[in-house]
PDB file of C-alpha atoms and ligand atoms in Angstrom:
ATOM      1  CA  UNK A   1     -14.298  20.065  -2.446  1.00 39.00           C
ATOM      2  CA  UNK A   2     -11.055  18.611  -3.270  1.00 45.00           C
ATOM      3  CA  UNK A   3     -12.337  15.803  -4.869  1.00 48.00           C
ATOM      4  CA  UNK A   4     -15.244  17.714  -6.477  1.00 45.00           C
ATOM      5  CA  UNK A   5     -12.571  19.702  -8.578  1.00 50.00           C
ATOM      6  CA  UNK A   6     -10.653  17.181  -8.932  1.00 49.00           C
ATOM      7  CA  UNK A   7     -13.439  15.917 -11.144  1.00 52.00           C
ATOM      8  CA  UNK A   8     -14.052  18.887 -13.247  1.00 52.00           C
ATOM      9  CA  UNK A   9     -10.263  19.271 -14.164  1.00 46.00           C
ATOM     10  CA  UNK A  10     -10.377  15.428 -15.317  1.00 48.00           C
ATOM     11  CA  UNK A  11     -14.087  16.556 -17.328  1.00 54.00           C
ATOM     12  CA  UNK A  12     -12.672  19.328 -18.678  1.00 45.00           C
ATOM     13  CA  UNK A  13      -9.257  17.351 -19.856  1.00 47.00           C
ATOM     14  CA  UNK A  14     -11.225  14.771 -21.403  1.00 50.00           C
ATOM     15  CA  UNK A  15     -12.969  17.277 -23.014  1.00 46.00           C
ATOM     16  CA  UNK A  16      -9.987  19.275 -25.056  1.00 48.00           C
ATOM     17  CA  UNK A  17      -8.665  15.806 -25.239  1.00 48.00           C
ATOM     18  CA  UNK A  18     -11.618  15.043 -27.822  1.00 47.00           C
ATOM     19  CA  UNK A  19     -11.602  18.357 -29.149  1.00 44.00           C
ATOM     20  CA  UNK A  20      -7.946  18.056 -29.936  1.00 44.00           C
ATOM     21  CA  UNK A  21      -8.254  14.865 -31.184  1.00 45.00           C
ATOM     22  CA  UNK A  22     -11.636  15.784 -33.585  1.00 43.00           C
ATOM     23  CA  UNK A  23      -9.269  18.728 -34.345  1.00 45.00           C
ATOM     24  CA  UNK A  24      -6.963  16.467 -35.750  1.00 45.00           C
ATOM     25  CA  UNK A  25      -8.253  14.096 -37.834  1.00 44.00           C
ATOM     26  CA  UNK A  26     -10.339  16.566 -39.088  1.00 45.00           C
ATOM     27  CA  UNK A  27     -12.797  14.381 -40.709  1.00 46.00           C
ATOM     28  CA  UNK A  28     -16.433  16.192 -41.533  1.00 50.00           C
ATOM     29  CA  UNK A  29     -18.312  12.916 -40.434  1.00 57.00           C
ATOM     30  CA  UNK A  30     -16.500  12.320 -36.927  1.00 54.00           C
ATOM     31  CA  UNK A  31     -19.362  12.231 -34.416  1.00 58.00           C
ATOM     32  CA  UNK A  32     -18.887  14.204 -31.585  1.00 58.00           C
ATOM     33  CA  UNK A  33     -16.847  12.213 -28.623  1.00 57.00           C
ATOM     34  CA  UNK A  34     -18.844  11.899 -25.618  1.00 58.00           C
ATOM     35  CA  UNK A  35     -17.535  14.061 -23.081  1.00 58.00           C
ATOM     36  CA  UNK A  36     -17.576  11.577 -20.241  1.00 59.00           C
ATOM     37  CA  UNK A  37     -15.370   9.204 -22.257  1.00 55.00           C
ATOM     38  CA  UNK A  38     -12.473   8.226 -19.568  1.00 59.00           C
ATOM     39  CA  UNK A  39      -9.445   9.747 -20.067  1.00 63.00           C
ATOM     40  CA  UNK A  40      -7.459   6.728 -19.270  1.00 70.00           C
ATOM     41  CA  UNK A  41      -8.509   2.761 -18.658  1.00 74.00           C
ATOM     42  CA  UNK A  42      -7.826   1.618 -14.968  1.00 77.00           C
ATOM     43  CA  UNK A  43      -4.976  -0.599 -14.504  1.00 78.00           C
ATOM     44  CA  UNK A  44      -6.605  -4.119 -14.656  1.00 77.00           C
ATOM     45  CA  UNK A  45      -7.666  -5.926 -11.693  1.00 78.00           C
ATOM     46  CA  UNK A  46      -4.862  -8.586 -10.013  1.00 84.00           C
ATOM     47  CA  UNK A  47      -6.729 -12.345 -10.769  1.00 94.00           C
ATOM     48  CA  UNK A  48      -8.780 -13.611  -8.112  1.00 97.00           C
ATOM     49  CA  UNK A  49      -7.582 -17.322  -7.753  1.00 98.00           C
ATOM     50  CA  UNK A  50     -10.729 -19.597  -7.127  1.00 98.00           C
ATOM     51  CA  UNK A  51     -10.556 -22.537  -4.572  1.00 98.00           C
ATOM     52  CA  UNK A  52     -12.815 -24.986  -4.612  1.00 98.00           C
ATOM     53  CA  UNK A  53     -13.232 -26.599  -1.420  1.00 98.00           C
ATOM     54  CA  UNK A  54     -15.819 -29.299   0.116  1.00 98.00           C
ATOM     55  CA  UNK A  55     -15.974 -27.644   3.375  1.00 98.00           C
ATOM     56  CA  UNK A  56     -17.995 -30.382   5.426  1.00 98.00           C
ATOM     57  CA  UNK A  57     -14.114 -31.635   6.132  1.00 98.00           C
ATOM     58  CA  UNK A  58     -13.509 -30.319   9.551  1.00 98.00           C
ATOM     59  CA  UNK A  59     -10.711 -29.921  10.721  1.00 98.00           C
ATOM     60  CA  UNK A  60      -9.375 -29.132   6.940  1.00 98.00           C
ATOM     61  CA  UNK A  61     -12.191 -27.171   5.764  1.00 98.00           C
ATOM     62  CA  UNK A  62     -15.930 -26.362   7.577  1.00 98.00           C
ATOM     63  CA  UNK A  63     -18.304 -23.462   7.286  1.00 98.00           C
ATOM     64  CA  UNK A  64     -18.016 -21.290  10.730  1.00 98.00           C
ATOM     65  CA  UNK A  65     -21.030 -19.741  12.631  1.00 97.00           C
ATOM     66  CA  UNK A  66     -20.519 -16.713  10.042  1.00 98.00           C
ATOM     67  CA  UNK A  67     -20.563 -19.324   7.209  1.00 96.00           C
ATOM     68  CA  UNK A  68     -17.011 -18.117   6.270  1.00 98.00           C
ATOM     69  CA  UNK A  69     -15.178 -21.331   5.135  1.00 98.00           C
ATOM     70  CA  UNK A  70     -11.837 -22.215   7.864  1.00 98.00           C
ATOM     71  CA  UNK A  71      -9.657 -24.820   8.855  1.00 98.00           C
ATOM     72  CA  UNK A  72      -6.339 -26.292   8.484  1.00 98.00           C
ATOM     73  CA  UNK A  73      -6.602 -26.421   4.494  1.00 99.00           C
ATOM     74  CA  UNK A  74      -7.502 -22.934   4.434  1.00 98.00           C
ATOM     75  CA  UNK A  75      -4.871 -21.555   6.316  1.00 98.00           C
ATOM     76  CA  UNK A  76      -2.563 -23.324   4.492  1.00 98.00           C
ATOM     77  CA  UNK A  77      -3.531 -22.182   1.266  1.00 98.00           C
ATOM     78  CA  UNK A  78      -3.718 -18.383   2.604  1.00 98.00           C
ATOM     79  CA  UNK A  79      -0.180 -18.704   3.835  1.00 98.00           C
ATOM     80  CA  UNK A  80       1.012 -19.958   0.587  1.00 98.00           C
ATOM     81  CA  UNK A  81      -0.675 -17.788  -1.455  1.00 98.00           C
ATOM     82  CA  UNK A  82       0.956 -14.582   0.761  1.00 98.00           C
ATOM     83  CA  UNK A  83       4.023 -15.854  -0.303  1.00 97.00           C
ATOM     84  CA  UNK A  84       3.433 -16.300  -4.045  1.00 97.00           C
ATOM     85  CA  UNK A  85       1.843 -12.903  -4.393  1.00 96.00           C
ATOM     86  CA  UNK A  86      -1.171 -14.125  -5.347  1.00 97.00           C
ATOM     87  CA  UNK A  87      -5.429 -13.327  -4.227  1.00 97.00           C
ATOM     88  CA  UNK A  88      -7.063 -16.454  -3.707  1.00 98.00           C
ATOM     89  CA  UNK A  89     -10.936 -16.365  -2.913  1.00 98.00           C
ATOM     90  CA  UNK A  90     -12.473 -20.069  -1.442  1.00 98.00           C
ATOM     91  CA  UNK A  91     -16.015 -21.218  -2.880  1.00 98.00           C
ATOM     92  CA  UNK A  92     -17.855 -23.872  -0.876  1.00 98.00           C
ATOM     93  CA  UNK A  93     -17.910 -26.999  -3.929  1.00 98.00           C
ATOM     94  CA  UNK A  94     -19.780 -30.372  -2.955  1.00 98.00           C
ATOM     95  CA  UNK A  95     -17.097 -33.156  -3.656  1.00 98.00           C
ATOM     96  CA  UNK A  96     -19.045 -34.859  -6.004  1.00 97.00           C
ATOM     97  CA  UNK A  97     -18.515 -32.874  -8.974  1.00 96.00           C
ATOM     98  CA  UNK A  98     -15.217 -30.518  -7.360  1.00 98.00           C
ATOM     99  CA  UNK A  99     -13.310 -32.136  -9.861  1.00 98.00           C
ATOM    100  CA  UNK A 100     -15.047 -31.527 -12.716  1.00 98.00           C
ATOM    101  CA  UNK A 101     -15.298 -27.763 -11.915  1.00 98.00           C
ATOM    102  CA  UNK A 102     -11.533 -27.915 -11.910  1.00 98.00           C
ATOM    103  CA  UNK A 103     -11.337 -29.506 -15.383  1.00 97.00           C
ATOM    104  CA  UNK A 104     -14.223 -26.944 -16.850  1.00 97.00           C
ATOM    105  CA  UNK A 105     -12.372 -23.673 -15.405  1.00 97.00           C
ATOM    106  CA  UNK A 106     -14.892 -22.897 -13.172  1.00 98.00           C
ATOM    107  CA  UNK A 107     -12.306 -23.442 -10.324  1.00 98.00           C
ATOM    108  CA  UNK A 108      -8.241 -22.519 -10.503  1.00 98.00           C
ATOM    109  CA  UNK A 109      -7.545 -25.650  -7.572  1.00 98.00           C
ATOM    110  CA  UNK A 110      -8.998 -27.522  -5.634  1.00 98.00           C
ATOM    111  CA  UNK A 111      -8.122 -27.565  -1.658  1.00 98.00           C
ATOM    112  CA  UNK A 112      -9.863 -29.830  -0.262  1.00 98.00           C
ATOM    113  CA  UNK A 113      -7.724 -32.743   1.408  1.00 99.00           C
ATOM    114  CA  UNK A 114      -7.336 -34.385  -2.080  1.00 99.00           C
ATOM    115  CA  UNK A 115      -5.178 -37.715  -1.933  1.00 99.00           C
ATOM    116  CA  UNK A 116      -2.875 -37.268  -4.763  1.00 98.00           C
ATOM    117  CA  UNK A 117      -3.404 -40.791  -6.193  1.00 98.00           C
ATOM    118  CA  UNK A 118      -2.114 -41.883  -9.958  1.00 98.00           C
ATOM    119  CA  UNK A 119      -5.870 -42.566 -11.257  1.00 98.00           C
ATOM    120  CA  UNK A 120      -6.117 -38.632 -10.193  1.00 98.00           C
ATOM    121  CA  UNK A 121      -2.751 -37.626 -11.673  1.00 98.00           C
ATOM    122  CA  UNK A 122      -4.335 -38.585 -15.425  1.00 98.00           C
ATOM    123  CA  UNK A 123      -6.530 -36.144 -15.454  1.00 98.00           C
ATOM    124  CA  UNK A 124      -5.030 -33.168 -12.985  1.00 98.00           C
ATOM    125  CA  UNK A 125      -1.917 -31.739 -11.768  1.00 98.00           C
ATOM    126  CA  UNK A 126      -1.153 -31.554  -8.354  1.00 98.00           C
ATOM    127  CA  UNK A 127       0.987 -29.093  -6.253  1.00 98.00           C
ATOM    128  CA  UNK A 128       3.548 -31.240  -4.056  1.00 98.00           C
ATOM    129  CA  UNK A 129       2.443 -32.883  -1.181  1.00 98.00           C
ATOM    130  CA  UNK A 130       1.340 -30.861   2.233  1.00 98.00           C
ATOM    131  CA  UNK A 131      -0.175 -33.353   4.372  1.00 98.00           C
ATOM    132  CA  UNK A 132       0.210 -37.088   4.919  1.00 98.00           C
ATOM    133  CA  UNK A 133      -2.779 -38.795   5.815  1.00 98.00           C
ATOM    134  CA  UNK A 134      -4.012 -42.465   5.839  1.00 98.00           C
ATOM    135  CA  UNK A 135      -7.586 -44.180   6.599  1.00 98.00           C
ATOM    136  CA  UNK A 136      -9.126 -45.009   9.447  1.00 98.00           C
ATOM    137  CA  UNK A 137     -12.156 -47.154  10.502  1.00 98.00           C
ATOM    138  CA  UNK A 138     -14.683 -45.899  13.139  1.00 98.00           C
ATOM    139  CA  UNK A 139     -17.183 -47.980  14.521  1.00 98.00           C
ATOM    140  CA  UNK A 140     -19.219 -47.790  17.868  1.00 98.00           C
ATOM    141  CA  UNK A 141     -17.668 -48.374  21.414  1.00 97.00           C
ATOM    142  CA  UNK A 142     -18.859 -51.900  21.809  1.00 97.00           C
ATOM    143  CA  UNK A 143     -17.889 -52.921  18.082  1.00 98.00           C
ATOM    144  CA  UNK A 144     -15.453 -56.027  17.454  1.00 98.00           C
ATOM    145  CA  UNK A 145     -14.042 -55.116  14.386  1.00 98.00           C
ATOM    146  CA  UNK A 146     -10.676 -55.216  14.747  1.00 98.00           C
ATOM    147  CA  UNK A 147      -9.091 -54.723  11.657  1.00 98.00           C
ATOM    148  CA  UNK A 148      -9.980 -53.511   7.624  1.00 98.00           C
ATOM    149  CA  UNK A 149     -10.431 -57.344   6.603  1.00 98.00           C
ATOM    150  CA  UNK A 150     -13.494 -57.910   9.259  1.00 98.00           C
ATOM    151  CA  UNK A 151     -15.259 -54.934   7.383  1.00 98.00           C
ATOM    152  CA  UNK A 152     -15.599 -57.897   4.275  1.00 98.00           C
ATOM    153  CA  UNK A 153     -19.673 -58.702   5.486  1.00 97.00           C
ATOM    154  CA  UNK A 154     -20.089 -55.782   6.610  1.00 98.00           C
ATOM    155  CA  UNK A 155     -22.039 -52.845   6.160  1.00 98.00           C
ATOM    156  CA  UNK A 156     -19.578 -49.623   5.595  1.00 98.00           C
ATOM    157  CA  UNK A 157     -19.959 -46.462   5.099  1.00 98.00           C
ATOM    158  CA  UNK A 158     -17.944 -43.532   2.859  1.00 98.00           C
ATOM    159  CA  UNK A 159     -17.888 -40.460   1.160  1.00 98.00           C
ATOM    160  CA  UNK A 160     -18.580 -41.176  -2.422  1.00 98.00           C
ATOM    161  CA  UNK A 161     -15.635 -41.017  -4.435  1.00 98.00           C
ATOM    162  CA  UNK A 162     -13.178 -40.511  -2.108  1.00 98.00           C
ATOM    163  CA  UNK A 163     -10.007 -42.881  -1.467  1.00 98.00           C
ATOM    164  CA  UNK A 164     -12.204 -44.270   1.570  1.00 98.00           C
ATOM    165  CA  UNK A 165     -14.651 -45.399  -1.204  1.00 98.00           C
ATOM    166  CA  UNK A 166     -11.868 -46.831  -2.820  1.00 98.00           C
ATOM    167  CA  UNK A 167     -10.419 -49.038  -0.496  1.00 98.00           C
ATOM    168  CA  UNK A 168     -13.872 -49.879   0.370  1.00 98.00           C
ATOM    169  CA  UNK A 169     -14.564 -51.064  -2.672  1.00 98.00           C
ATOM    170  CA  UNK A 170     -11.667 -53.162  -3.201  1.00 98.00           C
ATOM    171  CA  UNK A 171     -12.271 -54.929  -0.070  1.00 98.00           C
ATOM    172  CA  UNK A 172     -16.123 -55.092  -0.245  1.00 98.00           C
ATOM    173  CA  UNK A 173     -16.555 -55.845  -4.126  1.00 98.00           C
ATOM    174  CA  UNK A 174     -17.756 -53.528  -7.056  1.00 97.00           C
ATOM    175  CA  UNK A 175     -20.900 -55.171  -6.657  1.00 97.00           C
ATOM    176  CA  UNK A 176     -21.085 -54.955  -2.688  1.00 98.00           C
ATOM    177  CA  UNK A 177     -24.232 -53.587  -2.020  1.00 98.00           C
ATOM    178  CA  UNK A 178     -22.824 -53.254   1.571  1.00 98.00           C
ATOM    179  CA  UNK A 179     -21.172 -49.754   0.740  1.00 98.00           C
ATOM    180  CA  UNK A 180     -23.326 -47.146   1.401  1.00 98.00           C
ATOM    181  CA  UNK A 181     -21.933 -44.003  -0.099  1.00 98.00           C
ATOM    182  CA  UNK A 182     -22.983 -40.345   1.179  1.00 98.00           C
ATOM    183  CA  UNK A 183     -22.376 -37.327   0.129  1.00 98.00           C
ATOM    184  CA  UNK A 184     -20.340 -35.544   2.810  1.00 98.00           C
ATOM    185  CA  UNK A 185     -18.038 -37.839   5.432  1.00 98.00           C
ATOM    186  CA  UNK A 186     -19.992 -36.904   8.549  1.00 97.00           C
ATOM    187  CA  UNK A 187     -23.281 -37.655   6.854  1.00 98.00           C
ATOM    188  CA  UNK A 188     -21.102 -41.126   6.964  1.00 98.00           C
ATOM    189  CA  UNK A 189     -21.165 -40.754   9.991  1.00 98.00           C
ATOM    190  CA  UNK A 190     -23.947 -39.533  11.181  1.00 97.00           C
ATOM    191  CA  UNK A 191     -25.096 -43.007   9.835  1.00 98.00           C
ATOM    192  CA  UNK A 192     -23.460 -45.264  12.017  1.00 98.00           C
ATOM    193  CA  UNK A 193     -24.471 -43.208  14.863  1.00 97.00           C
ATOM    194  CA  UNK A 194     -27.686 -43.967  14.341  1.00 96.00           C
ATOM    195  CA  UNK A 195     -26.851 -47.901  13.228  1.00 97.00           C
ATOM    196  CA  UNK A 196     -27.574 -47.810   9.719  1.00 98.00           C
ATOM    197  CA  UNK A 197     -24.187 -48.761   8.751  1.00 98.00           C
ATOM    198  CA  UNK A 198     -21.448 -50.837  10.662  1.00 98.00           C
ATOM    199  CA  UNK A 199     -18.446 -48.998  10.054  1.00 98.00           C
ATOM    200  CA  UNK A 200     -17.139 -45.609   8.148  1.00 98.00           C
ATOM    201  CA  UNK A 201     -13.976 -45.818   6.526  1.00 98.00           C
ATOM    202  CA  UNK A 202     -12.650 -41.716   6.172  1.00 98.00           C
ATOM    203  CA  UNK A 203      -9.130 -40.024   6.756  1.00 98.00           C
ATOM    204  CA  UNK A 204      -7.663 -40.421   9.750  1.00 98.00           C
ATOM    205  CA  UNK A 205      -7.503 -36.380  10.290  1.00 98.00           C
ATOM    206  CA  UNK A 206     -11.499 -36.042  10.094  1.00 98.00           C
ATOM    207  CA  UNK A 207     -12.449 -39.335  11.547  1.00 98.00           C
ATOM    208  CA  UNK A 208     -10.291 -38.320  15.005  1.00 98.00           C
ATOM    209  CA  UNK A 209     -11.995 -34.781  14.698  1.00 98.00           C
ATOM    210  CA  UNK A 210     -15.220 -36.208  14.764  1.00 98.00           C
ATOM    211  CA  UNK A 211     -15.314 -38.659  17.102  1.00 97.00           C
ATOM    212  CA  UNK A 212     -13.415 -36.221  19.581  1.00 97.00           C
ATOM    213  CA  UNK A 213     -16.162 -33.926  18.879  1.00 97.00           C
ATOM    214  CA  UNK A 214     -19.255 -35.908  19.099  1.00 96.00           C
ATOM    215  CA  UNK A 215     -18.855 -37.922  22.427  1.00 95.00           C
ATOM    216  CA  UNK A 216     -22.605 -38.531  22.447  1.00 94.00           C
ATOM    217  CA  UNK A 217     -21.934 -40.808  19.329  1.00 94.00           C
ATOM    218  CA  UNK A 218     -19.928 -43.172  20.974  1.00 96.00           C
ATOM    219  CA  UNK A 219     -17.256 -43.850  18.915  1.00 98.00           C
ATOM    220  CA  UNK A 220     -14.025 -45.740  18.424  1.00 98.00           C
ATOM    221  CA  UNK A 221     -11.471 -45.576  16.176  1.00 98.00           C
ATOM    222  CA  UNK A 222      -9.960 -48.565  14.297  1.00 98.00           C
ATOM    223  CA  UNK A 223      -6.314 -48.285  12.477  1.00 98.00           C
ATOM    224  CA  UNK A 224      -4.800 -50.766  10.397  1.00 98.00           C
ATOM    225  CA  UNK A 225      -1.805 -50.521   8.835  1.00 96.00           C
ATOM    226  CA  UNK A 226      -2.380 -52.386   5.370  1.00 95.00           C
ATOM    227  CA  UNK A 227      -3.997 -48.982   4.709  1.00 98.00           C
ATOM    228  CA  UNK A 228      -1.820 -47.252   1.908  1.00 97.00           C
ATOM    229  CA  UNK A 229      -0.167 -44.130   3.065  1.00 98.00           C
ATOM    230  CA  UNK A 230      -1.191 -40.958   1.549  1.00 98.00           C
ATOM    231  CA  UNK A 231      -1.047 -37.704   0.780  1.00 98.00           C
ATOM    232  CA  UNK A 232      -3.074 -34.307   0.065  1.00 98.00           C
ATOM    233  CA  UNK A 233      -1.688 -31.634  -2.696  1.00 98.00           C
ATOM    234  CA  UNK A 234      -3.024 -28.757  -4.224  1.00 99.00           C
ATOM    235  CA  UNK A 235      -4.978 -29.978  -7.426  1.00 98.00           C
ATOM    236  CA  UNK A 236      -4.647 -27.847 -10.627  1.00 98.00           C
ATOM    237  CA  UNK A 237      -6.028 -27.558 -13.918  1.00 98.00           C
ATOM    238  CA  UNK A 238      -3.813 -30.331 -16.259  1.00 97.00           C
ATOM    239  CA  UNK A 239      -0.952 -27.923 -18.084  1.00 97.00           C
ATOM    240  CA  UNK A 240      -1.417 -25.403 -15.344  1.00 97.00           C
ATOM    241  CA  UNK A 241       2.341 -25.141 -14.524  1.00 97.00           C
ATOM    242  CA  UNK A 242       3.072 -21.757 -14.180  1.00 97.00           C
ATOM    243  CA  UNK A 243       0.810 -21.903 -11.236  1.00 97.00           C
ATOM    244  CA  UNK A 244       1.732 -24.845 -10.083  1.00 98.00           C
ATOM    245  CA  UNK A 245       5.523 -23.610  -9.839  1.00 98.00           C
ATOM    246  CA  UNK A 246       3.972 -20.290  -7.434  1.00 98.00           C
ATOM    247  CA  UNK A 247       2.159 -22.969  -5.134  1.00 98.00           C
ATOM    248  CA  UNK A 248       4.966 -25.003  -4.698  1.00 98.00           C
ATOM    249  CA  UNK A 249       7.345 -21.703  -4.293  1.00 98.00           C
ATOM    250  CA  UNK A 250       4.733 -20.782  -1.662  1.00 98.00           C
ATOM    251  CA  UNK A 251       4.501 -24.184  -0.114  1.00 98.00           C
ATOM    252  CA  UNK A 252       8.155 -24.330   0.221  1.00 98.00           C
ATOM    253  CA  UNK A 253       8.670 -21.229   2.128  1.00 98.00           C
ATOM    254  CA  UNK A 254       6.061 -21.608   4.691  1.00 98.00           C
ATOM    255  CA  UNK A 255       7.717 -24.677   5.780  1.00 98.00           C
ATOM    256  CA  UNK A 256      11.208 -22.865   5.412  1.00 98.00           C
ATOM    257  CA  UNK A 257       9.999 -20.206   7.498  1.00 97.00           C
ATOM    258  CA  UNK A 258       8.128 -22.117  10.130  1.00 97.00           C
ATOM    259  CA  UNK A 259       4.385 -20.602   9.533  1.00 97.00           C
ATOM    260  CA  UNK A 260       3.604 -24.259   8.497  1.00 98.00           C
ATOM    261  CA  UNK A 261       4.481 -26.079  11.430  1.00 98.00           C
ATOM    262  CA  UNK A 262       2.467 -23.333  13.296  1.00 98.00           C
ATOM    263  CA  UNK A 263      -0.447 -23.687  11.645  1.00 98.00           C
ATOM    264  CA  UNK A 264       0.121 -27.215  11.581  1.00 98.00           C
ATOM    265  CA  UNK A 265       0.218 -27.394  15.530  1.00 98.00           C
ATOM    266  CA  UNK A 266      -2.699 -24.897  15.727  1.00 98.00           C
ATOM    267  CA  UNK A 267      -5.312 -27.744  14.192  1.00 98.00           C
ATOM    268  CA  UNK A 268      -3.237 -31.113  15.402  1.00 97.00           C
ATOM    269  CA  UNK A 269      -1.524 -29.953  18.481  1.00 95.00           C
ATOM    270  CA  UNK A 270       2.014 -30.776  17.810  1.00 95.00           C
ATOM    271  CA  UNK A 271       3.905 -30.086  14.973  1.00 95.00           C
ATOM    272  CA  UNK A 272       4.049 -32.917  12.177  1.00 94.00           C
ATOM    273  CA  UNK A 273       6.518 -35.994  13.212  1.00 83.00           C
ATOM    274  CA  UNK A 274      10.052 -35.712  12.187  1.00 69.00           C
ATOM    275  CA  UNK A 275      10.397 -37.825   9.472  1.00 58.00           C
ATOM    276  CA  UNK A 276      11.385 -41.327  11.100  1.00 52.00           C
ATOM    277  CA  UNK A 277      14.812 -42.653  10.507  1.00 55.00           C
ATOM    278  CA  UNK A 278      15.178 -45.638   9.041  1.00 53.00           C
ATOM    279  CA  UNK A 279      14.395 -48.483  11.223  1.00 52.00           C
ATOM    280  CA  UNK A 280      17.128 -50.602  11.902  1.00 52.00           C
ATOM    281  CA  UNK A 281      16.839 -54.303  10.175  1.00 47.00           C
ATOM    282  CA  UNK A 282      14.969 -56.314  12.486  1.00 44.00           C
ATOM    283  CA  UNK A 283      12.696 -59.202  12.364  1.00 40.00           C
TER     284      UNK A 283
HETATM  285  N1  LIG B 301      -8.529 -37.540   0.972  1.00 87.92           N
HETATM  286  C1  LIG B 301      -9.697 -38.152   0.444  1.00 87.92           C
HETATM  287  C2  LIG B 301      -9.653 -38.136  -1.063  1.00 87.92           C
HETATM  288  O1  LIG B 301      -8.935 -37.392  -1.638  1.00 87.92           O
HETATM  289  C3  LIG B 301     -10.980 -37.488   0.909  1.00 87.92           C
HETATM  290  C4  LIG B 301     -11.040 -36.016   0.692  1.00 87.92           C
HETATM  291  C5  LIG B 301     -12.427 -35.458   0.907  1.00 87.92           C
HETATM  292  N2  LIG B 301     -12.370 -34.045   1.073  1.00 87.92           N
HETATM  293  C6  LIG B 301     -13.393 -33.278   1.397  1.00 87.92           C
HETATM  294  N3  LIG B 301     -13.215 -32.012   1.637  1.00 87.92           N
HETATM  295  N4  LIG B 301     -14.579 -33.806   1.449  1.00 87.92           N
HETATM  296  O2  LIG B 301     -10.355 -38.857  -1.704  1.00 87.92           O
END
C-alpha cells in the first residue's frame, strides 16, 4: 500500500509540476507535458569496468563447472578493485585478438597473465607488475630434451602470440615450420599428449598446473634458465592513467595489507619468495 501511494503522490507532483511550469511560461502553443514525465533523472549508474580475460589459463583464469570465470588473476583483480572503489565485470576474450579489444574500447584491461614486454609497452599501458613468471618446457616422461637449445629440430608447440611463441621463434626461426601455434596453451598441450608435437613451451605457472593435473598425460617439466624473467601487469588502454593510478593504488594495498600473499598462497601454496638477497660474489 505504502508503495502504491507512494506512487500517486510522485504522479500527482509531477503533475502540478507541469502545470506550474505550463503556467509559467505561459505560451499558447506549449503542448501539454506528459504526465508520466519523471520528476527527477536517477543518479547515473557507477561504470562497470570490463576485463578481458582468456580464461583457458588455469590456474590464473578458467571457466568453473558454472562457467563463471576464477582463478588466481581473478581474485587478484577483485581484491584490487575493492580497494580502488571501483565495479569490475570479467568477459571471457580468446587471446588472439584480447589486445585489440583493449585498443578499440571494447575492453577497460586486460587480465590475463600478460608479460609486460617493451614490444607490448608501444602500444598499451600496463599497471605495475603482480606476478613474476618465466617459461618452461614440457615434454613426455621418457623425453631427452634437456634444455631450450635441444628444442632447435624440434617440433614445439605454443600459444600463438604469446611470449612462449616468442622465444620459440627466436630459437626455431621465423620460417620454422616446426612451431605449431594453437589457440589456447592446453590445446598446446593436449598436442603433445597425443605426439603431434615434441615439446610446449608455456609459463611456468600453467605448465606446472597442467601437468599436476593431467597425470594420465605423462608429463615432465623442463626449466632452463637462459629463459628471460618476466612479469604479468594489468594492461590498459594507452593514455589511460587515471586508471592506471587506481590499479596500482589497489595493487599496492593488497600487498600492504596481506590479502595478496593470501590469495597468492591459496593458488601456489606458499606465499611468493622473499625477494633473494644479493648473492655473494662467487665464481
Ligand atoms: N604470459 C604470456 C604472455 O603474456 C602468456 C599469457 C597467456 N594468457 C592467457 N590467459 N592465455 O604472452
Amino acid at each position: 500500500m505504502t508503495s502504491l501511494s507512494t506512487r500517486r503522490f510522485i504522479q500527482l507532483a509531477a503533475l502540478s509540476a507541469a502545470g506550474l511550469l505550463l503556467a509559467a511560461c505561459g505560451k499558447k502553443e506549449a503542448p501539454p507535458a506528459p504526465a508520466a514525465a519523471p520528476v527527477a533523472a536517477a543518479p547515473a549508474p557507477a561504470k562497470v569496468y570490463v576485463v578481458g580475460t582468456d580464461a583457458a589459463y588455469a590456474p590464473f583464469e578458467s571457466q568453473n563447472e558454472k562457467g563463471e570465470i576464477v582463478g588466481f588473476d581473478i581474485d587478484v583483480l577483485k581484491a584490487v578493485a575493492a580497494k580502488a572503489g571501483i565495479e569490475v565485470k570479467f568477459v571471457n576474450t580468446p587471446w588472439e585478438g584480447i589486445f585489440n579489444a583493449l585498443g578499440q574500447g571494447d575492453r577497460d584491461m586486460i587480465v590475463s597473465a600478460v608479460t609486460i614486454t617493451d614490444a607490448r609497452k608501444l602500444t598499451m599501458d600496463f599497471s605495475d607488475p603482480y606476478f613474476d613468471a618465466q617459461q618452461l618446457i614440457a615434454v613426455k616422461e621418457n623425453s631427452k630434451i634437456a634444455k631450450f637449445a635441444d628444442l632447435k629440430k624440434l617440433k614445439v608447440g605454443v600459444q600463438t602470440g604469446t611470449t612462449g611463441d616468442e622465444a620459440v621463434t627466436k630459437l626455431l626461426g621465423k620460417a620454422s615450420t616446426n612451431i605449431k601455434r594453437f589457440e589456447s596453451t592446453p590445446l598446446a598441450l593436449k598436442e603433445l599428449e597425443s605426439g603431434g608435437v615434441d615439446a610446449v613451451v608455456a609459463d611456468n605457472g600453467v605448465v606446472i598446473h597442467y601437468v599436476a593435473n593431467n597425470p594420465g598425460g605423462k608429463f615432465k617439466t623442463v626449466s632452463d634458465k637462459d629463459f628471460v624473467p618476466e612479469q604479468y601487469g594489468i594492461a590498459l588502454k594507452k593514455g589511460n592513467t587515471e586508471l592506471q593510478a587506481k590499479l596500482n593504488k589497489g595493487l599496492a594495498d593488497i600487498k600492504a595489507d596481506g590479502s595478496y600473499d593470501r590469495i597468492y598462497t591459496q593458488y601456489f601454496g606458499a606465499p611468493p619468495a622473499a625477494a633473494a638477497p644479493a648473492p655473494a660474489a662467487s665464481k
